[in-house]
Short mmCIF file of C-alpha atoms and ligand atoms in Angstrom, two decimals:
data_model
loop_
_atom_site.label_atom_id
_atom_site.label_comp_id
_atom_site.label_asym_id
_atom_site.label_seq_id
_atom_site.Cartn_x
_atom_site.Cartn_y
_atom_site.Cartn_z
CA UNK A 1 -27.92 -23.65 13.03
CA UNK A 2 -26.21 -26.04 10.63
CA UNK A 3 -22.94 -24.78 9.18
CA UNK A 4 -23.06 -24.44 5.39
CA UNK A 5 -20.59 -26.53 3.37
CA UNK A 6 -20.36 -27.39 -0.33
CA UNK A 7 -21.04 -31.09 -0.22
CA UNK A 8 -21.91 -33.93 2.13
CA UNK A 9 -20.95 -37.55 1.51
CA UNK A 10 -23.24 -39.61 3.72
CA UNK A 11 -24.06 -43.16 4.80
CA UNK A 12 -20.65 -44.65 4.04
CA UNK A 13 -21.00 -48.22 5.29
CA UNK A 14 -17.64 -47.79 6.96
CA UNK A 15 -15.54 -44.66 6.90
CA UNK A 16 -11.85 -45.31 7.50
CA UNK A 17 -10.65 -41.90 8.67
CA UNK A 18 -7.19 -42.72 10.10
CA UNK A 19 -8.08 -39.87 12.44
CA UNK A 20 -7.32 -41.92 15.57
CA UNK A 21 -3.68 -40.99 15.09
CA UNK A 22 -1.92 -37.70 14.34
CA UNK A 23 -2.75 -35.90 11.10
CA UNK A 24 0.87 -35.74 9.97
CA UNK A 25 4.06 -37.72 10.31
CA UNK A 26 4.65 -41.42 9.67
CA UNK A 27 3.03 -44.16 11.73
CA UNK A 28 5.30 -46.81 13.15
CA UNK A 29 4.89 -50.15 14.94
CA UNK A 30 1.61 -50.56 16.82
CA UNK A 31 0.42 -47.16 15.60
CA UNK A 32 0.05 -48.72 12.13
CA UNK A 33 -3.06 -50.53 13.37
CA UNK A 34 -5.25 -47.56 14.34
CA UNK A 35 -7.78 -46.87 11.60
CA UNK A 36 -10.46 -44.68 13.19
CA UNK A 37 -13.38 -46.52 11.56
CA UNK A 38 -16.81 -44.85 11.73
CA UNK A 39 -19.85 -47.00 10.93
CA UNK A 40 -22.46 -45.18 8.78
CA UNK A 41 -19.98 -42.36 8.35
CA UNK A 42 -20.12 -39.02 6.60
CA UNK A 43 -17.73 -36.36 5.31
CA UNK A 44 -18.45 -32.63 5.04
CA UNK A 45 -16.46 -30.85 2.33
CA UNK A 46 -15.91 -27.17 1.57
CA UNK A 47 -13.56 -25.65 -1.01
CA UNK A 48 -12.16 -29.10 -1.77
CA UNK A 49 -11.12 -29.72 1.82
CA UNK A 50 -12.51 -31.85 4.61
CA UNK A 51 -14.45 -29.83 7.18
CA UNK A 52 -15.49 -32.72 9.39
CA UNK A 53 -16.01 -36.48 9.47
CA UNK A 54 -18.21 -38.49 11.82
CA UNK A 55 -21.40 -40.48 12.05
CA UNK A 56 -23.95 -39.50 9.37
CA UNK A 57 -26.51 -38.47 12.02
CA UNK A 58 -24.14 -36.00 13.63
CA UNK A 59 -22.70 -34.60 10.38
CA UNK A 60 -26.16 -34.18 8.81
CA UNK A 61 -27.30 -32.33 11.92
CA UNK A 62 -24.28 -30.01 12.13
CA UNK A 63 -23.72 -29.27 8.44
CA UNK A 64 -25.94 -28.35 5.53
CA UNK A 65 -25.05 -28.62 1.84
CA UNK A 66 -26.82 -28.14 -1.47
CA UNK A 67 -25.30 -31.35 -2.72
CA UNK A 68 -25.43 -34.63 -0.90
CA UNK A 69 -23.99 -37.88 -2.18
CA UNK A 70 -25.26 -41.10 -0.69
CA UNK A 71 -22.48 -43.67 -0.47
CA UNK A 72 -24.63 -46.40 1.09
CA UNK A 73 -22.99 -49.78 0.76
CA UNK A 74 -19.46 -48.53 0.17
CA UNK A 75 -16.39 -48.60 2.35
CA UNK A 76 -14.75 -45.16 2.10
CA UNK A 77 -11.12 -44.47 2.92
CA UNK A 78 -8.42 -41.92 2.02
CA UNK A 79 -7.38 -42.17 -1.64
CA UNK A 80 -4.37 -44.39 -2.18
CA UNK A 81 -1.00 -42.65 -2.38
CA UNK A 82 1.07 -44.68 -4.84
CA UNK A 83 4.53 -43.37 -3.96
CA UNK A 84 6.68 -45.30 -6.47
CA UNK A 85 5.73 -45.59 -10.16
CA UNK A 86 7.36 -45.37 -13.59
CA UNK A 87 4.49 -44.36 -15.92
CA UNK A 88 6.43 -42.39 -18.54
CA UNK A 89 7.19 -45.12 -21.05
CA UNK A 90 6.18 -45.84 -24.64
CA UNK A 91 5.98 -49.54 -25.61
CA UNK A 92 4.98 -52.32 -23.24
CA UNK A 93 7.29 -55.34 -22.71
CA UNK A 94 5.06 -58.38 -22.52
CA UNK A 95 7.57 -60.55 -24.43
CA UNK A 96 10.06 -60.21 -21.59
CA UNK A 97 7.38 -61.31 -19.18
CA UNK A 98 6.98 -64.52 -21.16
CA UNK A 99 10.77 -64.97 -21.40
CA UNK A 100 10.95 -64.75 -17.61
CA UNK A 101 8.15 -67.26 -17.31
CA UNK A 102 10.30 -69.62 -19.40
CA UNK A 103 13.19 -69.16 -16.98
CA UNK A 104 15.10 -66.12 -18.27
CA UNK A 105 16.49 -63.82 -15.57
CA UNK A 106 15.48 -60.12 -15.31
CA UNK A 107 19.05 -58.81 -15.04
CA UNK A 108 20.26 -61.20 -17.80
CA UNK A 109 17.54 -59.87 -20.15
CA UNK A 110 18.67 -56.34 -19.24
CA UNK A 111 22.31 -57.12 -19.94
CA UNK A 112 21.38 -58.32 -23.43
CA UNK A 113 19.83 -54.94 -24.25
CA UNK A 114 16.28 -55.74 -23.13
CA UNK A 115 14.76 -54.39 -19.96
CA UNK A 116 15.18 -50.71 -19.25
CA UNK A 117 17.19 -50.23 -22.47
CA UNK A 118 14.38 -51.60 -24.58
CA UNK A 119 12.07 -49.03 -22.99
CA UNK A 120 14.75 -46.41 -23.64
CA UNK A 121 14.66 -47.17 -27.36
CA UNK A 122 10.90 -46.82 -27.59
CA UNK A 123 10.88 -43.60 -25.53
CA UNK A 124 13.58 -42.10 -27.73
CA UNK A 125 11.61 -43.07 -30.84
CA UNK A 126 8.33 -41.59 -29.54
CA UNK A 127 7.34 -38.00 -30.23
CA UNK A 128 6.57 -35.70 -27.31
CA UNK A 129 2.90 -35.86 -28.29
CA UNK A 130 2.85 -39.68 -28.35
CA UNK A 131 4.60 -39.90 -25.01
CA UNK A 132 2.25 -37.34 -23.47
CA UNK A 133 -0.81 -39.19 -24.78
CA UNK A 134 0.18 -42.61 -23.37
CA UNK A 135 1.27 -41.07 -20.08
CA UNK A 136 -2.07 -39.26 -19.75
CA UNK A 137 -3.95 -42.55 -20.22
CA UNK A 138 -1.87 -44.13 -17.47
CA UNK A 139 -2.54 -41.25 -15.09
CA UNK A 140 -6.27 -41.91 -15.58
CA UNK A 141 -5.52 -45.57 -14.84
CA UNK A 142 -4.31 -44.63 -11.37
CA UNK A 143 -7.58 -42.80 -10.64
CA UNK A 144 -9.55 -45.83 -11.84
CA UNK A 145 -7.68 -47.85 -9.25
CA UNK A 146 -8.49 -45.48 -6.41
CA UNK A 147 -5.15 -43.68 -6.34
CA UNK A 148 -5.48 -39.93 -5.82
CA UNK A 149 -1.79 -39.09 -5.39
CA UNK A 150 1.03 -40.63 -7.34
CA UNK A 151 4.79 -40.33 -7.49
CA UNK A 152 5.85 -40.61 -11.14
CA UNK A 153 9.39 -41.18 -12.31
CA UNK A 154 11.03 -40.69 -15.68
CA UNK A 155 14.07 -42.83 -16.47
CA UNK A 156 13.52 -44.31 -19.91
CA UNK A 157 15.09 -41.46 -21.87
CA UNK A 158 18.63 -41.61 -20.46
CA UNK A 159 19.86 -38.57 -22.40
CA UNK A 160 19.41 -34.89 -21.71
CA UNK A 161 16.94 -34.48 -24.59
CA UNK A 162 14.96 -37.63 -23.89
CA UNK A 163 14.74 -37.14 -20.13
CA UNK A 164 13.59 -33.58 -20.81
CA UNK A 165 10.99 -34.93 -23.24
CA UNK A 166 9.84 -37.39 -20.56
CA UNK A 167 9.51 -34.67 -17.90
CA UNK A 168 7.62 -32.40 -20.29
CA UNK A 169 5.32 -35.27 -21.32
CA UNK A 170 4.58 -35.85 -17.64
CA UNK A 171 3.97 -32.16 -17.01
CA UNK A 172 1.63 -31.86 -20.01
CA UNK A 173 -0.22 -35.07 -19.17
CA UNK A 174 -0.78 -33.96 -15.56
CA UNK A 175 -2.62 -30.84 -16.66
CA UNK A 176 -5.52 -32.88 -18.02
CA UNK A 177 -5.92 -35.39 -15.20
CA UNK A 178 -7.29 -34.67 -11.71
CA UNK A 179 -4.55 -36.65 -10.00
CA UNK A 180 -1.99 -35.21 -7.59
CA UNK A 181 1.43 -35.98 -9.07
CA UNK A 182 4.88 -35.74 -7.51
CA UNK A 183 7.52 -35.83 -10.24
CA UNK A 184 10.83 -37.64 -9.94
CA UNK A 185 13.80 -37.41 -12.27
CA UNK A 186 15.36 -40.87 -12.71
CA UNK A 187 18.07 -40.25 -15.30
CA UNK A 188 20.18 -42.63 -13.18
CA UNK A 189 17.99 -45.61 -14.01
CA UNK A 190 20.56 -47.35 -16.22
CA UNK A 191 23.66 -46.52 -18.27
CA UNK A 192 22.64 -45.84 -21.88
CA UNK A 193 24.54 -47.80 -24.58
CA UNK A 194 26.57 -44.77 -25.71
CA UNK A 195 28.11 -44.57 -22.23
CA UNK A 196 28.43 -48.26 -21.41
CA UNK A 197 32.19 -48.20 -21.90
CA UNK A 198 32.61 -44.87 -20.14
CA UNK A 199 30.28 -44.91 -17.18
CA UNK A 200 32.10 -42.07 -15.48
CA UNK A 201 31.15 -39.80 -18.38
CA UNK A 202 27.44 -40.57 -17.88
CA UNK A 203 27.68 -39.81 -14.17
CA UNK A 204 29.32 -36.48 -15.09
CA UNK A 205 26.58 -35.78 -17.63
CA UNK A 206 23.96 -36.44 -14.97
CA UNK A 207 25.62 -34.28 -12.31
CA UNK A 208 26.88 -31.43 -14.47
CA UNK A 209 24.21 -31.09 -17.15
CA UNK A 210 21.07 -33.14 -16.78
CA UNK A 211 20.32 -32.41 -13.12
CA UNK A 212 21.05 -28.65 -13.30
CA UNK A 213 19.00 -28.30 -16.52
CA UNK A 214 16.06 -30.50 -15.57
CA UNK A 215 15.67 -29.86 -11.83
CA UNK A 216 12.96 -27.26 -12.41
CA UNK A 217 10.75 -29.92 -14.00
CA UNK A 218 10.91 -32.30 -11.04
CA UNK A 219 10.33 -32.47 -7.29
CA UNK A 220 12.75 -35.29 -6.51
CA UNK A 221 15.65 -37.29 -7.89
CA UNK A 222 16.01 -41.07 -7.68
CA UNK A 223 18.87 -43.49 -8.46
CA UNK A 224 18.78 -47.22 -9.24
CA UNK A 225 21.53 -48.19 -6.79
CA UNK A 226 22.25 -51.85 -7.45
CA UNK A 227 25.43 -53.86 -8.13
CA UNK A 228 26.00 -53.69 -11.89
CA UNK A 229 24.02 -50.47 -12.22
CA UNK A 230 24.86 -47.37 -10.09
CA UNK A 231 27.32 -48.15 -7.31
CA UNK A 232 27.48 -46.48 -3.93
CA UNK A 233 29.91 -43.72 -4.88
CA UNK A 234 28.10 -42.91 -8.13
CA UNK A 235 24.75 -42.85 -6.31
CA UNK A 236 26.18 -40.52 -3.67
CA UNK A 237 27.52 -38.13 -6.31
CA UNK A 238 24.27 -38.05 -8.27
CA UNK A 239 22.06 -37.55 -5.23
CA UNK A 240 24.37 -34.84 -3.86
CA UNK A 241 24.18 -32.99 -7.17
CA UNK A 242 20.38 -33.28 -7.05
CA UNK A 243 20.19 -31.93 -3.53
CA UNK A 244 22.35 -28.98 -4.54
CA UNK A 245 19.69 -28.15 -7.16
CA UNK A 246 16.93 -28.24 -4.56
CA UNK A 247 15.56 -31.68 -5.40
CA UNK A 248 14.43 -34.10 -2.71
CA UNK A 249 15.92 -37.59 -2.74
CA UNK A 250 14.64 -41.12 -3.24
CA UNK A 251 16.55 -44.35 -3.91
CA UNK A 252 15.99 -47.78 -5.45
CA UNK A 253 18.02 -49.58 -2.79
CA UNK A 254 19.06 -53.14 -1.96
CA UNK A 255 16.51 -54.58 -4.38
CA UNK A 256 18.13 -57.76 -5.68
CA UNK A 257 21.54 -57.75 -3.96
CA UNK A 258 22.61 -56.02 -0.76
CA UNK A 259 24.87 -52.99 -1.09
CA UNK A 260 24.22 -50.73 1.87
CA UNK A 261 21.65 -48.74 -0.09
CA UNK A 262 19.31 -48.26 2.87
CA UNK A 263 22.17 -46.95 4.99
CA UNK A 264 23.15 -44.51 2.25
CA UNK A 265 19.57 -43.25 1.92
CA UNK A 266 19.46 -42.56 5.66
CA UNK A 267 22.88 -40.89 5.60
CA UNK A 268 21.61 -38.59 2.84
CA UNK A 269 18.32 -37.98 4.67
CA UNK A 270 16.49 -39.16 1.58
CA UNK A 271 12.69 -39.14 1.70
CA UNK A 272 12.62 -42.83 0.85
CA UNK A 273 14.58 -46.01 0.21
CA UNK A 274 12.57 -48.33 -1.99
CA UNK A 275 12.39 -52.10 -2.72
CA UNK A 276 14.74 -53.29 0.09
CA UNK A 277 14.36 -57.00 -0.69
CA UNK A 278 17.95 -57.49 0.46
CA UNK A 279 18.20 -54.87 3.21
CA UNK A 280 20.75 -55.74 5.93
CA UNK A 281 20.13 -55.74 9.69
CA UNK A 282 22.20 -52.54 9.90
CA UNK A 283 20.03 -51.07 7.17
CA UNK A 284 16.87 -51.87 9.14
CA UNK A 285 18.34 -50.30 12.29
CA UNK A 286 19.41 -47.19 10.38
CA UNK A 287 15.98 -46.76 8.79
CA UNK A 288 14.19 -47.32 12.11
CA UNK A 289 16.06 -44.38 13.60
CA UNK A 290 15.30 -42.10 10.67
CA UNK A 291 12.54 -40.31 8.78
CA UNK A 292 13.49 -42.08 5.54
CA UNK A 293 10.42 -44.09 4.57
CA UNK A 294 10.88 -47.73 3.58
CA UNK A 295 8.79 -48.10 0.42
CA UNK A 296 8.07 -51.79 -0.10
CA UNK A 297 7.05 -53.03 -3.55
CA UNK A 298 5.78 -56.60 -3.27
CA UNK A 299 4.35 -56.55 -6.80
CA UNK A 300 7.87 -56.58 -8.20
CA UNK A 301 9.13 -59.64 -6.31
CA UNK A 302 5.94 -61.37 -7.37
CA UNK A 303 5.93 -60.38 -11.05
CA UNK A 304 9.66 -61.06 -11.52
CA UNK A 305 9.02 -64.56 -10.17
CA UNK A 306 12.01 -64.15 -7.89
CA UNK A 307 10.10 -64.27 -4.64
CA UNK A 308 12.44 -61.74 -3.08
CA UNK A 309 10.46 -59.76 -0.51
CA UNK A 310 11.45 -57.10 1.96
CA UNK A 311 11.41 -58.26 5.61
CA UNK A 312 8.39 -56.12 6.38
CA UNK A 313 7.61 -57.67 9.76
CA UNK A 314 11.11 -57.09 11.07
CA UNK A 315 11.04 -53.56 9.69
CA UNK A 316 7.68 -52.70 11.27
CA UNK A 317 8.72 -54.23 14.58
CA UNK A 318 12.00 -52.28 14.51
CA UNK A 319 10.02 -49.05 14.04
CA UNK A 320 10.70 -48.22 10.37
CA UNK A 321 8.20 -45.94 8.63
CA UNK A 322 6.85 -48.45 6.11
CA UNK A 323 4.92 -47.59 2.93
CA UNK A 324 3.75 -49.80 0.06
CA UNK A 325 3.45 -48.90 -3.63
CA UNK A 326 2.93 -50.53 -7.03
CA UNK A 327 6.28 -49.80 -8.76
CA UNK A 328 4.10 -49.68 -11.91
CA UNK A 329 6.48 -49.97 -14.89
CA UNK A 330 6.66 -51.83 -18.22
CA UNK A 331 9.16 -54.43 -17.03
CA UNK A 332 9.25 -55.63 -13.47
CA UNK A 333 5.70 -54.81 -12.32
CA UNK A 334 2.93 -53.93 -14.72
CA UNK A 335 0.03 -53.12 -12.42
CA UNK A 336 -1.59 -49.91 -11.24
CA UNK A 337 -3.72 -51.67 -8.66
CA UNK A 338 -3.05 -50.64 -5.07
CA UNK A 339 -5.66 -53.14 -3.91
CA UNK A 340 -3.64 -55.95 -5.53
CA UNK A 341 -0.61 -54.56 -3.70
CA UNK A 342 -2.65 -54.86 -0.49
CA UNK A 343 -3.17 -58.55 -1.28
CA UNK A 344 0.55 -59.07 -1.86
CA UNK A 345 1.51 -57.03 1.21
CA UNK A 346 -0.67 -59.31 3.33
CA UNK A 347 0.21 -62.63 1.65
CA UNK A 348 3.90 -62.08 0.88
CA UNK A 349 5.03 -59.43 3.37
CA UNK A 350 2.79 -60.75 6.16
CA UNK A 351 1.46 -57.28 6.84
CA UNK A 352 -1.82 -56.87 8.68
CA UNK A 353 -4.60 -55.28 6.63
CA UNK A 354 -4.58 -52.25 8.95
CA UNK A 355 -0.84 -51.83 8.35
CA UNK A 356 -1.37 -52.06 4.60
CA UNK A 357 -3.98 -49.29 4.78
CA UNK A 358 -1.64 -47.00 6.72
CA UNK A 359 1.30 -47.92 4.48
CA UNK A 360 -0.65 -47.08 1.31
CA UNK A 361 -2.00 -43.74 2.56
CA UNK A 362 -0.44 -41.62 5.32
CA UNK A 363 3.00 -43.24 5.35
CA UNK A 364 3.22 -43.04 1.56
CA UNK A 365 2.11 -39.39 1.74
CA UNK A 366 4.80 -38.71 4.34
CA UNK A 367 7.42 -40.10 1.96
CA UNK A 368 6.34 -37.45 -0.56
CA UNK A 369 6.16 -34.68 2.05
CA UNK A 370 2.44 -34.45 1.32
CA UNK A 371 1.20 -35.71 4.69
CA UNK A 372 -0.02 -32.23 5.59
CA UNK A 373 -2.40 -32.38 2.61
CA UNK A 374 -3.46 -35.99 2.05
CA UNK A 375 -3.23 -39.51 3.46
CA UNK A 376 -5.86 -39.30 6.23
CA UNK A 377 -9.33 -37.79 6.52
CA UNK A 378 -8.49 -35.20 9.18
CA UNK A 379 -10.32 -31.88 8.95
CA UNK A 380 -8.34 -29.37 6.91
CA UNK A 381 -6.85 -31.90 4.51
CA UNK A 382 -7.77 -32.29 0.86
CA UNK A 383 -11.01 -34.20 0.33
CA UNK A 384 -9.33 -37.06 -1.55
CA UNK A 385 -10.97 -40.41 -0.94
CA UNK A 386 -12.14 -43.61 -2.53
CA UNK A 387 -15.39 -45.59 -2.31
CA UNK A 388 -14.84 -49.35 -2.42
CA UNK A 389 -17.48 -51.95 -3.20
CA UNK A 390 -16.47 -54.40 -0.49
CA UNK A 391 -18.20 -55.66 2.65
CA UNK A 392 -15.72 -54.18 5.14
CA UNK A 393 -12.27 -52.61 5.26
CA UNK A 394 -10.82 -56.05 6.01
CA UNK A 395 -11.73 -57.11 2.47
CA UNK A 396 -9.47 -54.65 0.62
CA UNK A 397 -6.90 -57.27 -0.30
CA UNK A 398 -9.25 -60.21 0.00
CA UNK A 399 -11.21 -60.11 -3.25
CA UNK A 400 -8.13 -59.98 -5.45
CA UNK A 401 -7.88 -59.84 -9.22
CA UNK A 402 -10.78 -57.44 -9.76
CA UNK A 403 -11.10 -53.74 -9.13
CA UNK A 404 -13.27 -52.96 -6.08
CA UNK A 405 -13.02 -49.19 -6.68
CA UNK A 406 -16.48 -47.75 -7.36
CA UNK A 407 -15.64 -44.07 -7.21
CA UNK A 408 -12.57 -41.89 -6.76
CA UNK A 409 -13.04 -38.43 -5.26
CA UNK A 410 -10.41 -35.72 -5.50
CA UNK A 411 -10.77 -32.33 -3.77
CA UNK A 412 -14.36 -33.29 -3.06
CA UNK A 413 -15.22 -33.98 -6.72
CA UNK A 414 -16.06 -37.45 -7.99
CA UNK A 415 -13.49 -37.68 -10.78
CA UNK A 416 -13.78 -41.32 -11.70
CA UNK A 417 -16.73 -43.67 -11.51
CA UNK A 418 -16.11 -47.27 -12.47
CA UNK A 419 -19.35 -48.97 -11.62
CA UNK A 420 -21.13 -49.59 -14.92
CA UNK A 421 -24.32 -50.84 -13.31
CA UNK A 422 -24.75 -47.67 -11.36
CA UNK A 423 -26.25 -44.37 -12.24
CA UNK A 424 -23.92 -42.21 -14.34
CA UNK A 425 -24.92 -39.28 -12.15
CA UNK A 426 -22.76 -39.57 -9.04
CA UNK A 427 -25.16 -37.49 -7.01
CA UNK A 428 -27.87 -40.10 -7.22
CA UNK A 429 -25.50 -43.04 -7.10
CA UNK A 430 -26.46 -45.85 -4.78
CA UNK A 431 -25.16 -49.32 -4.42
CA UNK A 432 -27.04 -52.05 -6.24
CA UNK A 433 -30.33 -50.38 -7.11
CA UNK A 434 -31.89 -51.07 -3.75
CA UNK A 435 -32.44 -48.59 -0.96
O1 LIG B 501 11.76 -50.35 -9.94
N1 LIG B 501 14.63 -51.31 -10.65
C1 LIG B 501 14.60 -50.50 -11.57
N2 LIG B 501 13.52 -50.00 -12.13
C2 LIG B 501 12.26 -50.59 -12.18
C3 LIG B 501 12.16 -51.55 -13.30
C4 LIG B 501 12.19 -50.86 -14.57
C5 LIG B 501 11.99 -51.69 -15.77
O2 LIG B 501 12.25 -52.92 -15.82
O3 LIG B 501 11.57 -51.07 -16.75
C6 LIG B 501 11.87 -51.16 -10.85
O4 LIG B 501 11.65 -52.34 -10.67
FE1 LIG B 502 11.04 -48.75 -9.43
#
């Protein structure tokens, strides 16, 4: 007797389950290469969760469902977990992009009032409704790119009122979009102009007022720890205040200049240390012996034109838990495409495609403490996955510059269908028009 389920997804050309390894916890070293690929694979789903995966023959024999979706021709894998993004901004900053292309430096533009402060001005000028509307559009953009879980930071308000507005905009935008969102308060993204001459006062404002008042609107707190922005002591104070309010910790660390950021993140048992273009050997060793995930953001080194990239190979070989993410933001990396990040992870970080898959799914989920729910296709987890129009899993980062995502499925529901030449009804969708 076949077991009844809600839905079957069948005939996936390849199904990348990641079920060869454990369901939870980060994957390190050699374990980043085990994908658990099933040819002609199928997924049985009930109540939004995975009941079983396997070969279509076996799943179709063991399970029965009223609804069956034929994914012939598509490579199916867990939805991307984009664990570092900054989507709560108002105006875009394409002029700075062109200034950088003409030779201007990112930090020099920032010091002249551009950069993060230019985004601060447009966020402060935007109404809550305007900020909510643009944020909502960007959350849909993640789904279009195959991302089913995202970490979203604020950090362009830089005052109590404007950071609160940013967190509320994010909360209100999330309600309308079937994307899993982990919210991060990043009031310590930059010093606002009114505190430039009295930085200590801004750190006090963050620790004594902003964090206690806003903690209930966020899951985590992040700091841009970088020489010239938040130093080690300031970062430590801010993150300690956040922990005292029950927030989990993340850090922008050792991005452009080394400052022991990775070591500090490990000391604080932060969930992640991110960027790490200038991580030290001690930093690598500290991270390797910890559960702090190294979130690498190759899109930023690329888009800033600085060609500063984290030493991913050394980090993987040392045993760090490595994740990759977009860093989507209006300044240093304006892309929501995790498949482009796969390309850059392979070309610039010299990661193997298998490692990039693990880094963009289960390891990223671990960094958000969501590995029990998403990141692999183990039975019991949320049925979050993506159908890619590519010949094999090896081609994820290969056909770069376009969007190979045909369909994004969240909790077993197709929530985003990109393919215009396909049937608008996902339950009769087939690749091409053949079959
Ligand atoms: O992660 N490093 C700081 N924050 C962002 C850039 C933000 C911006 O330029 O708007 C980053 O790269
Ligand atoms: Fe960032």
